């Protein structure tokens, strides 16, 4: 049951990540930006995580999983808030660019932490199964996020979709808070 709750946290944050990545690119394309610029936006989801991955792992080992997971989820929240609050017409590309970096970094911190806890808490004889369930959760969220995003964009538009992702991130934050005892501090 402990692993199911941890996997739920990972599924929610990953769902926001993949939905935001798709929504950001479609929002930019809807506002006639170049395909190169869309590529830059998508690359920013991975740039900061790539640059900080080693330090993030060391930090996670030093402070335990609670703080990186909380900060990661808060970064995701900040990232999805920006395009929801600031329209393309009022702020141009800046909210999308900053959001991509924040969401990518937050997602990396959250997923690293959950992976560490799953590895630490899983019975060694069932560790492979625990990681399989975590991978299955990532697959489910990798499917559900873009589908949810596409449906919301078609029905309500890009900014409302980011607003829904704010709600989903708040649900992730509430789930994280309710299960904070599963993510120890050092």
Short mmCIF file of N, CA and C in Angstrom, two decimals:
data_model
loop_
_atom_site.label_atom_id
_atom_site.label_comp_id
_atom_site.label_asym_id
_atom_site.label_seq_id
_atom_site.Cartn_x
_atom_site.Cartn_y
_atom_site.Cartn_z
N UNK A 1 0.82 -1.20 0.00
CA UNK A 1 0.00 0.00 0.00
C UNK A 1 0.86 1.27 0.00
N UNK A 2 2.01 1.18 0.66
CA UNK A 2 2.92 2.32 0.70
C UNK A 2 3.39 2.66 -0.71
N UNK A 3 3.76 1.64 -1.47
CA UNK A 3 4.25 1.87 -2.83
C UNK A 3 3.16 2.44 -3.73
N UNK A 4 1.92 2.04 -3.51
CA UNK A 4 0.81 2.57 -4.31
C UNK A 4 0.68 4.07 -4.07
N UNK A 5 0.79 4.49 -2.82
CA UNK A 5 0.68 5.93 -2.53
C UNK A 5 1.84 6.71 -3.12
N UNK A 6 3.04 6.15 -3.06
CA UNK A 6 4.19 6.81 -3.69
C UNK A 6 4.03 6.90 -5.20
N UNK A 7 3.55 5.83 -5.79
CA UNK A 7 3.35 5.81 -7.23
C UNK A 7 2.27 6.82 -7.64
N UNK A 8 1.26 7.01 -6.82
CA UNK A 8 0.22 8.02 -7.11
C UNK A 8 0.82 9.42 -7.18
N UNK A 9 1.74 9.72 -6.26
CA UNK A 9 2.41 11.02 -6.29
C UNK A 9 3.19 11.17 -7.60
N UNK A 10 3.92 10.13 -7.98
CA UNK A 10 4.70 10.17 -9.22
C UNK A 10 3.79 10.30 -10.44
N UNK A 11 2.68 9.57 -10.44
CA UNK A 11 1.76 9.61 -11.58
C UNK A 11 1.19 11.01 -11.74
N UNK A 12 0.77 11.65 -10.66
CA UNK A 12 0.19 12.99 -10.76
C UNK A 12 1.20 14.00 -11.27
N UNK A 13 2.42 13.99 -10.71
CA UNK A 13 3.41 14.98 -11.17
C UNK A 13 3.84 14.71 -12.61
N UNK A 14 3.97 13.44 -12.97
CA UNK A 14 4.36 13.13 -14.34
C UNK A 14 3.24 13.49 -15.32
N UNK A 15 2.00 13.30 -14.91
CA UNK A 15 0.88 13.66 -15.78
C UNK A 15 0.88 15.16 -16.07
N UNK A 16 1.16 15.96 -15.05
CA UNK A 16 1.24 17.41 -15.26
C UNK A 16 2.40 17.73 -16.20
N UNK A 17 3.53 17.07 -16.00
CA UNK A 17 4.70 17.31 -16.84
C UNK A 17 4.39 17.06 -18.32
N UNK A 18 3.86 15.89 -18.64
CA UNK A 18 3.62 15.56 -20.06
C UNK A 18 2.49 16.39 -20.65
N UNK A 19 1.48 16.69 -19.83
CA UNK A 19 0.38 17.53 -20.32
C UNK A 19 0.86 18.96 -20.57
N UNK A 20 1.69 19.48 -19.66
CA UNK A 20 2.20 20.84 -19.83
C UNK A 20 3.14 20.93 -21.02
N UNK A 21 3.92 19.91 -21.25
CA UNK A 21 4.83 19.92 -22.41
C UNK A 21 4.04 20.01 -23.71
N UNK A 22 2.97 19.24 -23.79
CA UNK A 22 2.16 19.28 -24.99
C UNK A 22 1.40 20.60 -25.09
N UNK A 23 0.82 21.04 -23.99
CA UNK A 23 0.04 22.29 -24.00
C UNK A 23 0.91 23.47 -24.36
N UNK A 24 2.11 23.53 -23.82
CA UNK A 24 3.01 24.65 -24.12
C UNK A 24 3.36 24.70 -25.60
N UNK A 25 3.66 23.55 -26.18
CA UNK A 25 4.03 23.55 -27.60
C UNK A 25 2.84 23.92 -28.48
N UNK A 26 1.66 23.40 -28.15
CA UNK A 26 0.48 23.74 -28.96
C UNK A 26 0.07 25.20 -28.76
N UNK A 27 0.25 25.73 -27.55
CA UNK A 27 -0.06 27.14 -27.28
C UNK A 27 0.86 28.04 -28.10
N UNK A 28 2.13 27.69 -28.15
CA UNK A 28 3.08 28.48 -28.94
C UNK A 28 2.74 28.40 -30.42
N UNK A 29 2.45 27.21 -30.92
CA UNK A 29 2.09 27.06 -32.34
C UNK A 29 0.80 27.82 -32.67
N UNK A 30 -0.16 27.83 -31.74
CA UNK A 30 -1.41 28.56 -31.97
C UNK A 30 -1.17 30.06 -32.08
N UNK A 31 -0.04 30.53 -31.52
CA UNK A 31 0.29 31.94 -31.59
C UNK A 31 1.36 32.22 -32.64
N UNK A 32 1.48 31.29 -33.61
CA UNK A 32 2.32 31.47 -34.79
C UNK A 32 3.81 31.66 -34.51
N UNK A 33 4.33 30.99 -33.50
CA UNK A 33 5.78 31.03 -33.31
C UNK A 33 6.41 30.04 -34.27
N UNK A 34 7.70 30.18 -34.49
CA UNK A 34 8.39 29.30 -35.42
C UNK A 34 8.54 27.90 -34.81
N UNK A 35 8.73 26.94 -35.67
CA UNK A 35 8.95 25.58 -35.18
C UNK A 35 10.26 25.48 -34.39
N UNK A 36 11.25 26.30 -34.74
CA UNK A 36 12.49 26.35 -33.96
C UNK A 36 12.20 26.78 -32.53
N UNK A 37 11.36 27.80 -32.37
CA UNK A 37 11.03 28.29 -31.04
C UNK A 37 10.29 27.23 -30.24
N UNK A 38 9.42 26.49 -30.89
CA UNK A 38 8.73 25.38 -30.21
C UNK A 38 9.77 24.35 -29.77
N UNK A 39 10.75 24.10 -30.60
CA UNK A 39 11.83 23.18 -30.22
C UNK A 39 12.60 23.67 -29.01
N UNK A 40 12.84 24.98 -28.94
CA UNK A 40 13.53 25.55 -27.79
C UNK A 40 12.68 25.38 -26.53
N UNK A 41 11.39 25.64 -26.65
CA UNK A 41 10.50 25.46 -25.49
C UNK A 41 10.56 24.01 -25.00
N UNK A 42 10.46 23.07 -25.93
CA UNK A 42 10.50 21.66 -25.55
C UNK A 42 11.86 21.28 -24.97
N UNK A 43 12.93 21.84 -25.50
CA UNK A 43 14.27 21.55 -24.97
C UNK A 43 14.44 22.08 -23.55
N UNK A 44 13.79 23.20 -23.23
CA UNK A 44 13.91 23.75 -21.88
C UNK A 44 13.31 22.85 -20.81
N UNK A 45 12.39 21.97 -21.19
CA UNK A 45 11.86 21.02 -20.23
C UNK A 45 12.96 20.07 -19.75
N UNK A 46 14.03 19.91 -20.53
CA UNK A 46 15.11 18.98 -20.19
C UNK A 46 16.44 19.65 -19.90
N UNK A 47 16.62 20.91 -20.28
CA UNK A 47 17.94 21.54 -20.15
C UNK A 47 18.39 21.66 -18.69
N UNK A 48 17.60 22.30 -17.86
CA UNK A 48 18.00 22.48 -16.46
C UNK A 48 18.14 21.13 -15.76
N UNK A 49 17.17 20.20 -15.92
CA UNK A 49 17.37 18.89 -15.31
C UNK A 49 18.68 18.21 -15.74
N UNK A 50 19.05 18.37 -17.00
CA UNK A 50 20.30 17.78 -17.49
C UNK A 50 21.50 18.41 -16.77
N UNK A 51 21.44 19.71 -16.57
CA UNK A 51 22.56 20.42 -15.97
C UNK A 51 22.69 20.18 -14.46
N UNK A 52 21.58 19.88 -13.80
CA UNK A 52 21.62 19.73 -12.34
C UNK A 52 21.46 18.28 -11.86
N UNK A 53 21.37 17.33 -12.76
CA UNK A 53 21.04 15.96 -12.38
C UNK A 53 21.98 15.40 -11.32
N UNK A 54 23.27 15.53 -11.49
CA UNK A 54 24.22 14.97 -10.54
C UNK A 54 24.10 15.66 -9.19
N UNK A 55 24.03 16.98 -9.19
CA UNK A 55 23.89 17.72 -7.93
C UNK A 55 22.56 17.42 -7.25
N UNK A 56 21.52 17.26 -8.05
CA UNK A 56 20.21 16.94 -7.47
C UNK A 56 20.25 15.59 -6.77
N UNK A 57 20.92 14.61 -7.38
CA UNK A 57 21.06 13.30 -6.75
C UNK A 57 21.84 13.37 -5.46
N UNK A 58 22.90 14.13 -5.46
CA UNK A 58 23.69 14.30 -4.22
C UNK A 58 22.89 15.02 -3.15
N UNK A 59 22.14 16.03 -3.56
CA UNK A 59 21.30 16.77 -2.61
C UNK A 59 20.24 15.84 -2.03
N UNK A 60 19.62 15.03 -2.86
CA UNK A 60 18.62 14.06 -2.42
C UNK A 60 19.23 13.11 -1.39
N UNK A 61 20.42 12.62 -1.65
CA UNK A 61 21.09 11.74 -0.70
C UNK A 61 21.39 12.44 0.62
N UNK A 62 21.71 13.74 0.54
CA UNK A 62 22.08 14.48 1.75
C UNK A 62 20.88 14.87 2.61
N UNK A 63 19.77 15.26 1.98
CA UNK A 63 18.64 15.79 2.77
C UNK A 63 17.46 14.84 2.86
N UNK A 64 17.47 13.77 2.11
CA UNK A 64 16.33 12.86 2.10
C UNK A 64 15.31 13.29 1.06
N UNK A 65 14.31 12.46 0.81
CA UNK A 65 13.39 12.71 -0.30
C UNK A 65 12.30 13.75 -0.05
N UNK A 66 11.98 14.07 1.19
CA UNK A 66 10.87 14.98 1.44
C UNK A 66 11.08 16.36 0.81
N UNK A 67 12.20 16.99 1.11
CA UNK A 67 12.45 18.35 0.64
C UNK A 67 12.53 18.43 -0.89
N UNK A 68 13.28 17.57 -1.58
CA UNK A 68 13.30 17.65 -3.04
C UNK A 68 11.93 17.39 -3.68
N UNK A 69 11.14 16.47 -3.09
CA UNK A 69 9.82 16.21 -3.66
C UNK A 69 8.92 17.41 -3.49
N UNK A 70 8.93 18.01 -2.32
CA UNK A 70 8.11 19.20 -2.06
C UNK A 70 8.53 20.36 -2.96
N UNK A 71 9.82 20.62 -3.02
CA UNK A 71 10.32 21.73 -3.86
C UNK A 71 10.03 21.44 -5.33
N UNK A 72 10.21 20.19 -5.75
CA UNK A 72 9.90 19.84 -7.14
C UNK A 72 8.44 20.08 -7.48
N UNK A 73 7.54 19.69 -6.59
CA UNK A 73 6.11 19.89 -6.84
C UNK A 73 5.77 21.38 -6.85
N UNK A 74 6.40 22.15 -5.97
CA UNK A 74 6.17 23.60 -5.96
C UNK A 74 6.71 24.26 -7.23
N UNK A 75 7.83 23.77 -7.75
CA UNK A 75 8.34 24.29 -9.03
C UNK A 75 7.38 24.00 -10.17
N UNK A 76 6.82 22.79 -10.16
CA UNK A 76 5.82 22.45 -11.18
C UNK A 76 4.63 23.38 -11.05
N UNK A 77 4.18 23.62 -9.83
CA UNK A 77 3.04 24.52 -9.61
C UNK A 77 3.36 25.92 -10.15
N UNK A 78 4.54 26.43 -9.83
CA UNK A 78 4.92 27.74 -10.36
C UNK A 78 4.96 27.75 -11.88
N UNK A 79 5.44 26.65 -12.46
CA UNK A 79 5.52 26.56 -13.91
C UNK A 79 4.17 26.57 -14.60
N UNK A 80 3.20 25.84 -14.06
CA UNK A 80 1.89 25.82 -14.72
C UNK A 80 1.07 27.07 -14.40
N UNK A 81 1.42 27.76 -13.32
CA UNK A 81 0.73 29.01 -13.01
C UNK A 81 1.07 30.12 -14.01
N UNK A 82 2.32 30.19 -14.44
CA UNK A 82 2.75 31.30 -15.30
C UNK A 82 1.93 31.45 -16.58
N UNK A 83 1.79 30.43 -17.42
CA UNK A 83 1.00 30.62 -18.64
C UNK A 83 -0.49 30.76 -18.36
N UNK A 84 -0.94 30.30 -17.21
CA UNK A 84 -2.35 30.46 -16.86
C UNK A 84 -2.62 31.92 -16.49
N UNK A 85 -1.71 32.53 -15.74
CA UNK A 85 -1.90 33.90 -15.27
C UNK A 85 -1.57 34.92 -16.35
N UNK A 86 -0.48 34.70 -17.09
CA UNK A 86 -0.02 35.66 -18.09
C UNK A 86 -0.31 35.14 -19.49
N UNK A 87 -1.19 35.80 -20.18
CA UNK A 87 -1.55 35.38 -21.54
C UNK A 87 -0.41 35.64 -22.51
N UNK A 88 -0.44 34.95 -23.63
CA UNK A 88 0.56 35.16 -24.66
C UNK A 88 0.50 36.60 -25.16
N UNK A 89 -0.70 37.15 -25.27
CA UNK A 89 -0.88 38.50 -25.77
C UNK A 89 -0.25 39.54 -24.84
N UNK A 90 -0.23 39.28 -23.54
CA UNK A 90 0.32 40.26 -22.61
C UNK A 90 1.80 40.04 -22.30
N UNK A 91 2.28 38.81 -22.41
CA UNK A 91 3.65 38.53 -21.99
C UNK A 91 4.50 37.82 -23.04
N UNK A 92 3.94 37.56 -24.20
CA UNK A 92 4.66 36.89 -25.28
C UNK A 92 5.14 35.50 -24.83
N UNK A 93 6.33 35.12 -25.18
CA UNK A 93 6.84 33.77 -24.92
C UNK A 93 7.42 33.57 -23.53
N UNK A 94 7.71 34.63 -22.81
CA UNK A 94 8.42 34.51 -21.53
C UNK A 94 7.79 33.52 -20.57
N UNK A 95 6.47 33.58 -20.33
CA UNK A 95 5.90 32.60 -19.39
C UNK A 95 6.08 31.15 -19.84
N UNK A 96 5.99 30.90 -21.13
CA UNK A 96 6.18 29.53 -21.61
C UNK A 96 7.62 29.06 -21.45
N UNK A 97 8.56 29.94 -21.69
CA UNK A 97 9.97 29.57 -21.57
C UNK A 97 10.34 29.29 -20.11
N UNK A 98 9.93 30.17 -19.22
CA UNK A 98 10.23 29.98 -17.79
C UNK A 98 9.47 28.76 -17.26
N UNK A 99 8.21 28.62 -17.69
CA UNK A 99 7.41 27.47 -17.25
C UNK A 99 8.06 26.16 -17.64
N UNK A 100 8.59 26.08 -18.85
CA UNK A 100 9.22 24.84 -19.31
C UNK A 100 10.40 24.47 -18.41
N UNK A 101 11.23 25.45 -18.07
CA UNK A 101 12.38 25.18 -17.20
C UNK A 101 11.94 24.77 -15.80
N UNK A 102 10.94 25.46 -15.26
CA UNK A 102 10.45 25.15 -13.91
C UNK A 102 9.80 23.76 -13.85
N UNK A 103 8.94 23.48 -14.80
CA UNK A 103 8.21 22.20 -14.80
C UNK A 103 9.18 21.04 -15.00
N UNK A 104 10.12 21.18 -15.92
CA UNK A 104 11.10 20.12 -16.15
C UNK A 104 11.96 19.86 -14.92
N UNK A 105 12.41 20.93 -14.28
CA UNK A 105 13.24 20.79 -13.08
C UNK A 105 12.44 20.18 -11.94
N UNK A 106 11.23 20.67 -11.74
CA UNK A 106 10.39 20.14 -10.67
C UNK A 106 10.05 18.68 -10.87
N UNK A 107 9.76 18.32 -12.09
CA UNK A 107 9.44 16.93 -12.39
C UNK A 107 10.63 16.02 -12.12
N UNK A 108 11.82 16.47 -12.48
CA UNK A 108 13.02 15.68 -12.24
C UNK A 108 13.25 15.48 -10.74
N UNK A 109 13.12 16.54 -9.96
CA UNK A 109 13.32 16.42 -8.51
C UNK A 109 12.29 15.46 -7.90
N UNK A 110 11.05 15.59 -8.31
CA UNK A 110 10.00 14.73 -7.77
C UNK A 110 10.22 13.27 -8.15
N UNK A 111 10.51 13.03 -9.41
CA UNK A 111 10.67 11.64 -9.86
C UNK A 111 11.92 10.99 -9.26
N UNK A 112 13.01 11.73 -9.15
CA UNK A 112 14.21 11.18 -8.52
C UNK A 112 13.91 10.76 -7.08
N UNK A 113 13.18 11.61 -6.38
CA UNK A 113 12.86 11.32 -4.98
C UNK A 113 11.98 10.11 -4.84
N UNK A 114 10.94 10.03 -5.65
CA UNK A 114 10.03 8.88 -5.57
C UNK A 114 10.76 7.60 -5.95
N UNK A 115 11.62 7.66 -6.96
CA UNK A 115 12.39 6.48 -7.35
C UNK A 115 13.29 6.01 -6.22
N UNK A 116 13.89 6.96 -5.52
CA UNK A 116 14.76 6.60 -4.40
C UNK A 116 13.96 5.92 -3.30
N UNK A 117 12.81 6.47 -2.97
CA UNK A 117 12.00 5.90 -1.89
C UNK A 117 11.47 4.52 -2.29
N UNK A 118 11.04 4.37 -3.53
CA UNK A 118 10.58 3.06 -3.99
C UNK A 118 11.73 2.05 -3.87
N UNK A 119 12.92 2.43 -4.27
CA UNK A 119 14.07 1.53 -4.15
C UNK A 119 14.40 1.21 -2.70
N UNK A 120 14.31 2.21 -1.83
CA UNK A 120 14.63 2.00 -0.41
C UNK A 120 13.56 1.18 0.31
N UNK A 121 12.29 1.41 -0.02
CA UNK A 121 11.19 0.78 0.71
C UNK A 121 10.78 -0.59 0.18
N UNK A 122 11.10 -0.85 -1.06
CA UNK A 122 10.67 -2.13 -1.65
C UNK A 122 11.45 -3.28 -1.03
N UNK A 123 10.76 -4.35 -0.80
CA UNK A 123 11.40 -5.59 -0.35
C UNK A 123 12.40 -6.00 -1.43
N UNK A 124 13.65 -6.28 -1.05
CA UNK A 124 14.65 -6.62 -2.07
C UNK A 124 14.23 -7.74 -3.03
N UNK A 125 13.44 -8.67 -2.54
CA UNK A 125 13.01 -9.75 -3.43
C UNK A 125 11.92 -9.32 -4.39
N UNK A 126 11.30 -8.15 -4.11
CA UNK A 126 10.22 -7.65 -4.97
C UNK A 126 10.55 -6.27 -5.57
N UNK A 127 11.82 -5.88 -5.50
CA UNK A 127 12.22 -4.56 -5.97
C UNK A 127 11.95 -4.38 -7.46
N UNK A 128 12.22 -5.41 -8.25
CA UNK A 128 11.97 -5.31 -9.69
C UNK A 128 10.49 -5.10 -9.97
N UNK A 129 9.63 -5.77 -9.22
CA UNK A 129 8.19 -5.59 -9.39
C UNK A 129 7.76 -4.19 -8.99
N UNK A 130 8.36 -3.65 -7.91
CA UNK A 130 8.02 -2.29 -7.47
C UNK A 130 8.37 -1.28 -8.55
N UNK A 131 9.55 -1.43 -9.15
CA UNK A 131 9.93 -0.51 -10.22
C UNK A 131 9.11 -0.72 -11.48
N UNK A 132 8.66 -1.93 -11.69
CA UNK A 132 7.75 -2.18 -12.82
C UNK A 132 6.43 -1.45 -12.63
N UNK A 133 5.92 -1.47 -11.39
CA UNK A 133 4.68 -0.73 -11.10
C UNK A 133 4.89 0.77 -11.26
N UNK A 134 6.05 1.26 -10.84
CA UNK A 134 6.36 2.68 -11.02
C UNK A 134 6.43 3.02 -12.51
N UNK A 135 7.05 2.18 -13.30
CA UNK A 135 7.11 2.40 -14.75
C UNK A 135 5.72 2.33 -15.37
N UNK A 136 4.90 1.42 -14.88
CA UNK A 136 3.52 1.34 -15.38
C UNK A 136 2.77 2.63 -15.07
N UNK A 137 2.98 3.16 -13.86
CA UNK A 137 2.35 4.44 -13.49
C UNK A 137 2.80 5.56 -14.41
N UNK A 138 4.10 5.59 -14.74
CA UNK A 138 4.61 6.60 -15.67
C UNK A 138 4.00 6.43 -17.06
N UNK A 139 3.78 5.20 -17.47
CA UNK A 139 3.16 4.95 -18.77
C UNK A 139 1.71 5.43 -18.79
N UNK A 140 0.99 5.15 -17.71
CA UNK A 140 -0.40 5.60 -17.61
C UNK A 140 -0.47 7.12 -17.66
N UNK A 141 0.38 7.78 -16.88
CA UNK A 141 0.36 9.24 -16.88
C UNK A 141 0.86 9.80 -18.19
N UNK A 142 1.81 9.10 -18.84
CA UNK A 142 2.30 9.53 -20.15
C UNK A 142 1.23 9.46 -21.22
N UNK A 143 0.27 8.59 -21.04
CA UNK A 143 -0.88 8.50 -21.94
C UNK A 143 -1.97 9.49 -21.54
N UNK A 144 -2.33 9.50 -20.27
CA UNK A 144 -3.46 10.30 -19.80
C UNK A 144 -3.20 11.80 -19.87
N UNK A 145 -1.97 12.22 -19.61
CA UNK A 145 -1.66 13.65 -19.62
C UNK A 145 -1.92 14.32 -20.95
N UNK A 146 -1.33 13.84 -22.04
CA UNK A 146 -1.59 14.46 -23.34
C UNK A 146 -3.04 14.33 -23.80
N UNK A 147 -3.69 13.20 -23.49
CA UNK A 147 -5.10 13.05 -23.88
C UNK A 147 -5.95 14.09 -23.15
N UNK A 148 -5.74 14.21 -21.84
CA UNK A 148 -6.46 15.21 -21.04
C UNK A 148 -6.19 16.61 -21.59
N UNK A 149 -4.93 16.88 -21.86
CA UNK A 149 -4.54 18.18 -22.38
C UNK A 149 -5.22 18.48 -23.72
N UNK A 150 -5.20 17.52 -24.62
CA UNK A 150 -5.83 17.72 -25.93
C UNK A 150 -7.33 17.95 -25.82
N UNK A 151 -7.99 17.18 -24.97
CA UNK A 151 -9.44 17.36 -24.78
C UNK A 151 -9.75 18.74 -24.22
N UNK A 152 -8.97 19.16 -23.22
CA UNK A 152 -9.22 20.48 -22.61
C UNK A 152 -8.91 21.62 -23.57
N UNK A 153 -7.85 21.48 -24.35
CA UNK A 153 -7.51 22.54 -25.32
C UNK A 153 -8.64 22.67 -26.34
N UNK A 154 -9.11 21.54 -26.87
CA UNK A 154 -10.20 21.58 -27.85
C UNK A 154 -11.47 22.19 -27.27
N UNK A 155 -11.76 21.88 -26.02
CA UNK A 155 -13.01 22.34 -25.42
C UNK A 155 -12.92 23.76 -24.86
N UNK A 156 -11.78 24.12 -24.25
CA UNK A 156 -11.74 25.38 -23.49
C UNK A 156 -10.57 26.30 -23.83
N UNK A 157 -9.55 25.80 -24.48
CA UNK A 157 -8.41 26.64 -24.83
C UNK A 157 -7.17 26.32 -24.00
N UNK A 158 -6.08 26.94 -24.39
CA UNK A 158 -4.77 26.65 -23.79
C UNK A 158 -4.65 27.14 -22.36
N UNK A 159 -5.08 28.37 -22.11
CA UNK A 159 -4.91 28.92 -20.75
C UNK A 159 -5.78 28.19 -19.74
N UNK A 160 -6.97 27.81 -20.12
CA UNK A 160 -7.83 27.04 -19.21
C UNK A 160 -7.19 25.68 -18.95
N UNK A 161 -6.54 25.12 -19.95
CA UNK A 161 -5.84 23.85 -19.76
C UNK A 161 -4.73 24.01 -18.72
N UNK A 162 -3.97 25.10 -18.82
CA UNK A 162 -2.96 25.34 -17.79
C UNK A 162 -3.62 25.52 -16.41
N UNK A 163 -4.79 26.14 -16.37
CA UNK A 163 -5.52 26.26 -15.11
C UNK A 163 -5.90 24.90 -14.55
N UNK A 164 -6.32 23.99 -15.42
CA UNK A 164 -6.63 22.62 -14.97
C UNK A 164 -5.37 21.93 -14.46
N UNK A 165 -4.23 22.21 -15.09
CA UNK A 165 -2.98 21.62 -14.62
C UNK A 165 -2.56 22.20 -13.27
N UNK A 166 -2.94 23.44 -13.01
CA UNK A 166 -2.73 24.01 -11.67
C UNK A 166 -3.52 23.18 -10.66
N UNK A 167 -4.77 22.89 -10.99
CA UNK A 167 -5.60 22.07 -10.10
C UNK A 167 -5.02 20.69 -9.89
N UNK A 168 -4.53 20.08 -10.96
CA UNK A 168 -3.93 18.74 -10.86
C UNK A 168 -2.65 18.78 -10.01
N UNK A 169 -1.89 19.85 -10.15
CA UNK A 169 -0.68 19.99 -9.33
C UNK A 169 -1.04 20.21 -7.87
N UNK A 170 -2.09 20.96 -7.61
CA UNK A 170 -2.54 21.12 -6.21
C UNK A 170 -2.99 19.79 -5.63
N UNK A 171 -3.64 18.96 -6.45
CA UNK A 171 -4.00 17.61 -6.00
C UNK A 171 -2.75 16.79 -5.70
N UNK A 172 -1.74 16.91 -6.53
CA UNK A 172 -0.47 16.24 -6.29
C UNK A 172 0.17 16.72 -5.00
N UNK A 173 0.12 18.03 -4.78
CA UNK A 173 0.68 18.61 -3.55
C UNK A 173 -0.08 18.12 -2.32
N UNK A 174 -1.40 18.05 -2.41
CA UNK A 174 -2.20 17.54 -1.30
C UNK A 174 -1.90 16.07 -1.03
N UNK A 175 -1.74 15.28 -2.08
CA UNK A 175 -1.40 13.87 -1.93
C UNK A 175 -0.02 13.73 -1.29
N UNK A 176 0.90 14.56 -1.74
CA UNK A 176 2.24 14.56 -1.16
C UNK A 176 2.18 14.91 0.32
N UNK A 177 1.45 15.95 0.66
CA UNK A 177 1.36 16.40 2.06
C UNK A 177 0.71 15.31 2.93
N UNK A 178 -0.33 14.67 2.41
CA UNK A 178 -1.01 13.63 3.18
C UNK A 178 -0.12 12.40 3.40
N UNK A 179 0.87 12.23 2.54
CA UNK A 179 1.75 11.07 2.64
C UNK A 179 3.19 11.46 2.98
N UNK A 180 3.35 12.61 3.61
CA UNK A 180 4.70 13.10 3.89
C UNK A 180 5.49 12.17 4.79
N UNK A 181 4.81 11.33 5.58
CA UNK A 181 5.53 10.39 6.44
C UNK A 181 6.25 9.30 5.62
N UNK A 182 5.86 9.14 4.37
CA UNK A 182 6.53 8.15 3.51
C UNK A 182 7.84 8.68 2.94
N UNK A 183 8.02 10.00 3.00
CA UNK A 183 9.21 10.63 2.42
C UNK A 183 10.02 11.26 3.55
N UNK A 184 10.90 10.48 4.16
CA UNK A 184 11.62 10.97 5.34
C UNK A 184 12.64 12.05 5.01
N UNK A 185 12.92 12.87 6.01
CA UNK A 185 14.03 13.82 5.93
C UNK A 185 15.22 13.16 6.59
N UNK A 186 16.38 13.61 6.23
CA UNK A 186 17.59 13.05 6.86
C UNK A 186 17.77 13.67 8.22
#
